[in-house]
mmCIF file with all atom_site columns, C-alpha atoms in Angstrom:
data_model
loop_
_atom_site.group_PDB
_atom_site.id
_atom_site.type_symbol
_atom_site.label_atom_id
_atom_site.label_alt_id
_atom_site.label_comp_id
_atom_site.label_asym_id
_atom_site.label_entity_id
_atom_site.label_seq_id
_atom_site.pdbx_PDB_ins_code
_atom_site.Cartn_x
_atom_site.Cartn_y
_atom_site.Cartn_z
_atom_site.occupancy
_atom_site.B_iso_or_equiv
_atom_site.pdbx_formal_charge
_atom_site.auth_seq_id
_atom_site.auth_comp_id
_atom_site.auth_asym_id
_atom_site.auth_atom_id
_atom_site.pdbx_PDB_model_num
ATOM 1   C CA . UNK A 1 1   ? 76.817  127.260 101.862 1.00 41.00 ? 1   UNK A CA 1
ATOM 2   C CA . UNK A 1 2   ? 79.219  125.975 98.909  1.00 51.00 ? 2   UNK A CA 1
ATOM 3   C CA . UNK A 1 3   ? 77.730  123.940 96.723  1.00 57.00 ? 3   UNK A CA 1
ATOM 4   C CA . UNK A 1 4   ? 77.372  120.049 97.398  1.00 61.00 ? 4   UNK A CA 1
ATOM 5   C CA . UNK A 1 5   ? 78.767  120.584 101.005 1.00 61.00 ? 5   UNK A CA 1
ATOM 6   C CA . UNK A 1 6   ? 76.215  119.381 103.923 1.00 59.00 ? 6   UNK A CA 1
ATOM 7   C CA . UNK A 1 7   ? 75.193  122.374 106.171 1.00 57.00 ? 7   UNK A CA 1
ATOM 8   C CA . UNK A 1 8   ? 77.864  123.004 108.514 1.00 59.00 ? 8   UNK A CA 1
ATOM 9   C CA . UNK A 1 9   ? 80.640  121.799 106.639 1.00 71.00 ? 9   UNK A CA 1
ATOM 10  C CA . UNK A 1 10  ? 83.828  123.967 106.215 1.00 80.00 ? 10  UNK A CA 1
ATOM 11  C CA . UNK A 1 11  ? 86.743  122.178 105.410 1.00 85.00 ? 11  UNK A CA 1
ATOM 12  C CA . UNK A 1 12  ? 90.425  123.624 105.938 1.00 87.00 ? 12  UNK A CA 1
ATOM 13  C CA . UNK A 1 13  ? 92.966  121.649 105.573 1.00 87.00 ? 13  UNK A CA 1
ATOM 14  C CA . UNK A 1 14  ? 95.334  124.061 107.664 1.00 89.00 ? 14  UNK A CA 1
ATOM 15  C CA . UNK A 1 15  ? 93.262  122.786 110.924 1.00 87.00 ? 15  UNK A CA 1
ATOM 16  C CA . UNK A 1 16  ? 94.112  120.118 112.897 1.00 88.00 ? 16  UNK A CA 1
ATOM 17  C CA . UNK A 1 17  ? 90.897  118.295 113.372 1.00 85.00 ? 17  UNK A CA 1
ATOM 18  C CA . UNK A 1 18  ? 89.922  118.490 109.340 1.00 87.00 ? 18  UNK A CA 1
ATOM 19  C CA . UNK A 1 19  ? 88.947  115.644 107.605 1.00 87.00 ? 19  UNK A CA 1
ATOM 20  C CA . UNK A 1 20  ? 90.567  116.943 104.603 1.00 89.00 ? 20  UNK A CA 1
ATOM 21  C CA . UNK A 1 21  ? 93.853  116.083 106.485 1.00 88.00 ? 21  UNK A CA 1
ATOM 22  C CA . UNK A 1 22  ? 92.944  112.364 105.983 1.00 88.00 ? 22  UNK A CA 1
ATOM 23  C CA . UNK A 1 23  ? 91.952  112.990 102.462 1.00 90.00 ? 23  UNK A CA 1
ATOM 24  C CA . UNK A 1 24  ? 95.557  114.251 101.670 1.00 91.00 ? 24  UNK A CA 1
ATOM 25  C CA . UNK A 1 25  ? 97.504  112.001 103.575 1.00 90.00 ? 25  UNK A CA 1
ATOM 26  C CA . UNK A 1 26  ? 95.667  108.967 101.214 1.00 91.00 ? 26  UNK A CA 1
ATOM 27  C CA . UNK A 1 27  ? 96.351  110.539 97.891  1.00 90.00 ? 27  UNK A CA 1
ATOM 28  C CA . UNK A 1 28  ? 100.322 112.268 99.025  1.00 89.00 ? 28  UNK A CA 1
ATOM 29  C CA . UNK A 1 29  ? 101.016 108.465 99.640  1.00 91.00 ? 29  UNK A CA 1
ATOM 30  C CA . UNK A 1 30  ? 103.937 107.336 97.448  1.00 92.00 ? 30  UNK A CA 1
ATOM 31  C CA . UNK A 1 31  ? 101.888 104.212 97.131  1.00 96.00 ? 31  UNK A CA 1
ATOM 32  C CA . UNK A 1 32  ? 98.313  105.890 96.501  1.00 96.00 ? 32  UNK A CA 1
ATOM 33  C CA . UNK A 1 33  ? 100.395 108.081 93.466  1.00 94.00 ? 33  UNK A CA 1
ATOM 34  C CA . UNK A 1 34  ? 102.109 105.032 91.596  1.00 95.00 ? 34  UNK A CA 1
ATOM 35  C CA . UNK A 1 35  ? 98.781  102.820 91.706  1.00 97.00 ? 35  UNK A CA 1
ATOM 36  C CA . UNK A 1 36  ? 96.755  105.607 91.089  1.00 97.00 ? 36  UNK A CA 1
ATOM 37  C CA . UNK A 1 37  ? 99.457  105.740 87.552  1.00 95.00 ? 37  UNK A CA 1
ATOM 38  C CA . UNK A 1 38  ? 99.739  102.136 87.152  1.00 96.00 ? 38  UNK A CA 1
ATOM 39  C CA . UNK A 1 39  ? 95.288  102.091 87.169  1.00 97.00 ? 39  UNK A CA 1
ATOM 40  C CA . UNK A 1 40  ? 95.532  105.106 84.793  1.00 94.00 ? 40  UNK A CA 1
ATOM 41  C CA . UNK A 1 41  ? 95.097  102.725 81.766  1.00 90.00 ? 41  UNK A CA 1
ATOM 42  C CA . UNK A 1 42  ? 92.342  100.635 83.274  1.00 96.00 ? 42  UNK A CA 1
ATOM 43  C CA . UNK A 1 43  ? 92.023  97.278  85.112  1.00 97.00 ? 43  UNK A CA 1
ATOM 44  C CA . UNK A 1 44  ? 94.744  95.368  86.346  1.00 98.00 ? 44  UNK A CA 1
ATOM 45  C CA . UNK A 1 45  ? 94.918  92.419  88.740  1.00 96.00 ? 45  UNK A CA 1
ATOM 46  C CA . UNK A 1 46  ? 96.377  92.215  91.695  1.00 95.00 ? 46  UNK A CA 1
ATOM 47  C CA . UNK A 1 47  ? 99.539  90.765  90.435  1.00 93.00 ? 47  UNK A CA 1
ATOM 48  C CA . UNK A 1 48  ? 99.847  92.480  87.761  1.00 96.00 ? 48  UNK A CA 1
ATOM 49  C CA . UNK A 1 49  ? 99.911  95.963  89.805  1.00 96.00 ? 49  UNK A CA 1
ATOM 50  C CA . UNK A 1 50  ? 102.671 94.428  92.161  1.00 95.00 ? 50  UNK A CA 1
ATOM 51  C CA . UNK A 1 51  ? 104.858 94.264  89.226  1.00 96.00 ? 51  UNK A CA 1
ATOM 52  C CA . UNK A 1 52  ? 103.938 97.099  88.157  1.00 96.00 ? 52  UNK A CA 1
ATOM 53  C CA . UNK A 1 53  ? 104.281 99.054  90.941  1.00 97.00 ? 53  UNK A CA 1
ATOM 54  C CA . UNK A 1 54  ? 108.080 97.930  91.759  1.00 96.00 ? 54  UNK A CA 1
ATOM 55  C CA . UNK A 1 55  ? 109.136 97.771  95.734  1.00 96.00 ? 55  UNK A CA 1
ATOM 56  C CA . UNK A 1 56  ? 105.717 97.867  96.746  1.00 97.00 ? 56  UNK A CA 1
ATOM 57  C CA . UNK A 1 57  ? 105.297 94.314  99.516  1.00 97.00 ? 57  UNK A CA 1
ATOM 58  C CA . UNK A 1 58  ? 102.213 92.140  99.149  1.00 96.00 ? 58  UNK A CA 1
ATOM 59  C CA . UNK A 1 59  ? 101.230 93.551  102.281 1.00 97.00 ? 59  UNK A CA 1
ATOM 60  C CA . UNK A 1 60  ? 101.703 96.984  101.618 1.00 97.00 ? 60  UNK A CA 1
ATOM 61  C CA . UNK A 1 61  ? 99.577  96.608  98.142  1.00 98.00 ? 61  UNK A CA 1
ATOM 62  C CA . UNK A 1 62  ? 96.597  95.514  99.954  1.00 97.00 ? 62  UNK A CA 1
ATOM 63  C CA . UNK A 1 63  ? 96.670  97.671  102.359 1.00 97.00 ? 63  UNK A CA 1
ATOM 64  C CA . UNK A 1 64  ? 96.916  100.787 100.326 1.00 97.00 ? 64  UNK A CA 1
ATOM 65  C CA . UNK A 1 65  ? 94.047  99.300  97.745  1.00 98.00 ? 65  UNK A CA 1
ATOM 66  C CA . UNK A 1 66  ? 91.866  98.612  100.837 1.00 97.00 ? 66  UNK A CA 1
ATOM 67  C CA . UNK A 1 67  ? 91.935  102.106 101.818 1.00 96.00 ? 67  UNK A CA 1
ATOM 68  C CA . UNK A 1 68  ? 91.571  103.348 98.519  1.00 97.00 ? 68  UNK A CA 1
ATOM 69  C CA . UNK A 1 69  ? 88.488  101.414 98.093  1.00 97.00 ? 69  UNK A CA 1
ATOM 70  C CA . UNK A 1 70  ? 87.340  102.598 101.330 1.00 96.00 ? 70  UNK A CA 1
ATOM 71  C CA . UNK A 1 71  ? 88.109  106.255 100.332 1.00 95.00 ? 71  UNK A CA 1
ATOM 72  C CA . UNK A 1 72  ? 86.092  105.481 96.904  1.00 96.00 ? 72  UNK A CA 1
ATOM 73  C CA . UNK A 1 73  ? 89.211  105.596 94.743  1.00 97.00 ? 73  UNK A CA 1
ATOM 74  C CA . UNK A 1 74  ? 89.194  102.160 93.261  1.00 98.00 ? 74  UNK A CA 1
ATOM 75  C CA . UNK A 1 75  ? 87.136  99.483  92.486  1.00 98.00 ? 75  UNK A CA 1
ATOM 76  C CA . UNK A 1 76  ? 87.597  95.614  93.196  1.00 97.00 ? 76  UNK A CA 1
ATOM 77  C CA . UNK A 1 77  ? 86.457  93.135  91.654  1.00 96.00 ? 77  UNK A CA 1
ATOM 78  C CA . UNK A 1 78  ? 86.820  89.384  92.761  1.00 94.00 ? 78  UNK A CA 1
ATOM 79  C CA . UNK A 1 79  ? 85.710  86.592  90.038  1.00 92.00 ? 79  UNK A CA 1
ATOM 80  C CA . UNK A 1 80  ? 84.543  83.247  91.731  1.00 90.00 ? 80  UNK A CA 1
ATOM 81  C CA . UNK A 1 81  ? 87.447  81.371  90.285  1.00 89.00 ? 81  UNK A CA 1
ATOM 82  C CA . UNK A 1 82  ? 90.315  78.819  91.242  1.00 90.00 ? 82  UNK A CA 1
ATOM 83  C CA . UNK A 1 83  ? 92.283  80.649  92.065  1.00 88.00 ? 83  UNK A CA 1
ATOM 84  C CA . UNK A 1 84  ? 90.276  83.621  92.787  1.00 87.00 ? 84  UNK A CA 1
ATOM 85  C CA . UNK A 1 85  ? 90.991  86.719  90.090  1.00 90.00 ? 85  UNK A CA 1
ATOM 86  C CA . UNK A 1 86  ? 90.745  89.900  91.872  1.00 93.00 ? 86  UNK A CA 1
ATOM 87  C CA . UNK A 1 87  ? 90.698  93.179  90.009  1.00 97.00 ? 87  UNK A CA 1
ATOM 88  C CA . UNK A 1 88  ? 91.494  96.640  90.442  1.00 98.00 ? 88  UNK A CA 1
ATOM 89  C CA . UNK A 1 89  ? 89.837  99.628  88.354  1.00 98.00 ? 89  UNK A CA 1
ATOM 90  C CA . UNK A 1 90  ? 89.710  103.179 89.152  1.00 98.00 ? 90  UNK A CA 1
ATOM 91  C CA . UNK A 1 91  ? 86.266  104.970 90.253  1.00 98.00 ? 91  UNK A CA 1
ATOM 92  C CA . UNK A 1 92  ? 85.468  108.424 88.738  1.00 97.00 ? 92  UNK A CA 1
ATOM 93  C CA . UNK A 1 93  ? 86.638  109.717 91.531  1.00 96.00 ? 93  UNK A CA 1
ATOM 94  C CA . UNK A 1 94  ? 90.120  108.196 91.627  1.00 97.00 ? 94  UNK A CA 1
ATOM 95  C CA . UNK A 1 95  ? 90.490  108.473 88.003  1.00 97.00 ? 95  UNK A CA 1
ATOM 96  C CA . UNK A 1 96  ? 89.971  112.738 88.366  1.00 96.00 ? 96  UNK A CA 1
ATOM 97  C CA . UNK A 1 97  ? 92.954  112.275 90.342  1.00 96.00 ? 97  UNK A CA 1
ATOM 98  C CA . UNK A 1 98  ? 95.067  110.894 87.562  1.00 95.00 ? 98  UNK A CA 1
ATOM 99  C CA . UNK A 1 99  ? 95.446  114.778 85.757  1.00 94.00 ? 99  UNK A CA 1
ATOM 100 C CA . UNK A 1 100 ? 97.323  116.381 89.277  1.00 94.00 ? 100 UNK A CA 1
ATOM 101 C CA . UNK A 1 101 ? 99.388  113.093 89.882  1.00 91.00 ? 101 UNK A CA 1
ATOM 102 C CA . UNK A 1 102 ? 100.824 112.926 86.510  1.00 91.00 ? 102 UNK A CA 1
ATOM 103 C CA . UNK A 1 103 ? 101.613 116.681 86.986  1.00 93.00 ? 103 UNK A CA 1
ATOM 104 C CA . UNK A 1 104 ? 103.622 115.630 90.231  1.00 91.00 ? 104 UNK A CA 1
ATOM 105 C CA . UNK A 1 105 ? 105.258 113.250 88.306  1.00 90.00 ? 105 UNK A CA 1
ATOM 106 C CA . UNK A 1 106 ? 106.487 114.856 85.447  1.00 94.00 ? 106 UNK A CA 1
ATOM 107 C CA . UNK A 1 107 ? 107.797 117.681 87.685  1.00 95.00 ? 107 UNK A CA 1
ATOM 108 C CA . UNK A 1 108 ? 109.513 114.948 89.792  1.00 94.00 ? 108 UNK A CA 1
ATOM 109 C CA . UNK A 1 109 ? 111.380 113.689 86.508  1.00 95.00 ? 109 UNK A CA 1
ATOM 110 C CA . UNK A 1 110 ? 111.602 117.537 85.121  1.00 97.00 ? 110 UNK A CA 1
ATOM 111 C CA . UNK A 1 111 ? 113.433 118.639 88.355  1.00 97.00 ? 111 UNK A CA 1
ATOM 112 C CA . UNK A 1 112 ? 115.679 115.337 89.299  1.00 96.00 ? 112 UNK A CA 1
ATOM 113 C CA . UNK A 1 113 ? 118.660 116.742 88.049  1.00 96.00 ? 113 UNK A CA 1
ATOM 114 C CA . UNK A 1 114 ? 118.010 120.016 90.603  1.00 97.00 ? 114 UNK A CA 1
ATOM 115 C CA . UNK A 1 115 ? 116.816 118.270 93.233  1.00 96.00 ? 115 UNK A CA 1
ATOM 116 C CA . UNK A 1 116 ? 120.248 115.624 93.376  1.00 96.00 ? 116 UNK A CA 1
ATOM 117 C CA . UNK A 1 117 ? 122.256 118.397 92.796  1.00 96.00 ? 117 UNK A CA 1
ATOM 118 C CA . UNK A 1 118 ? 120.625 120.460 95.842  1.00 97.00 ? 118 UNK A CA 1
ATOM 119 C CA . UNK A 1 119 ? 121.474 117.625 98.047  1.00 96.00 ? 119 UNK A CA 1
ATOM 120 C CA . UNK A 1 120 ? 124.732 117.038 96.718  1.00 96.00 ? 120 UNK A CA 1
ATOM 121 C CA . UNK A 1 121 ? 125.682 120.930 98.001  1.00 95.00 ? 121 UNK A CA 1
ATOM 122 C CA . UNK A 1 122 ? 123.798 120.399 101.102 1.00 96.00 ? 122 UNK A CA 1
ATOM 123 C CA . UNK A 1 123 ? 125.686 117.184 102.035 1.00 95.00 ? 123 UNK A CA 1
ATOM 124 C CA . UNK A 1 124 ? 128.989 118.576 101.179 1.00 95.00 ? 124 UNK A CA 1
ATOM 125 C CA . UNK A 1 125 ? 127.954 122.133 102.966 1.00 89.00 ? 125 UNK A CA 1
#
């Protein structure tokens, strides 16, 4: 058995039925990947993340944070206030996330000039 798996627990992500699957599809999310960079620094509010994270709709905010929270990736935190302040922090776990998504990143801005060029030959092709 690998170590801190329950018995009977082999996850592949290559098959269908894996739970992994869900796992990835949360943090491949263009949304998961800039919040998860916006949170890198530490708390924001809600507000402040949808400026931060530019294009994102109120609706699509919340419902990425609410299944980040569910998937124990961030934290919220509502103060009894008028209005109410609700913040977002990263857990351990969504902050261990921070080291692969900023390599994504960087190779996203590294390889831009490829990437538009690529398409630019396939379009005219």
């Amino acid at each position: 058995m690998a170590e801190g798996r329950p018995p009977g627990l082999d996850p592949d992500p290559y098959q269908q039925g894996c739970p992994t699957r869900h796992i990835l599809d949360r943090i491949g999310d263009r949304w998961t990947v800039l919040i998860v960079g916006a949170l890198g620094d530490g708390t924001l509010r809600f507000s402040e993340l949808r400026r931060r994270v530019d294009g994102i709709s109120q609706k699509m905010l919340t419902q990425t944070l609410r299944e980040m929270e569910r998937d124990g990736l961030v934290t919220r935190t509502v103060y009894p206030e008028v209005p109410p302040r609700v913040e977002y922090t990263l857990t351990d776990a969504g902050s261990t996330l921070r080291g692969p998504l900023k390599a994504l990143e960087d190779w996203s801005i590294q390889h831009l000039p490829g990437v538009l060029a690529a398409r630019e030959r396939y379009a005219d092709a």
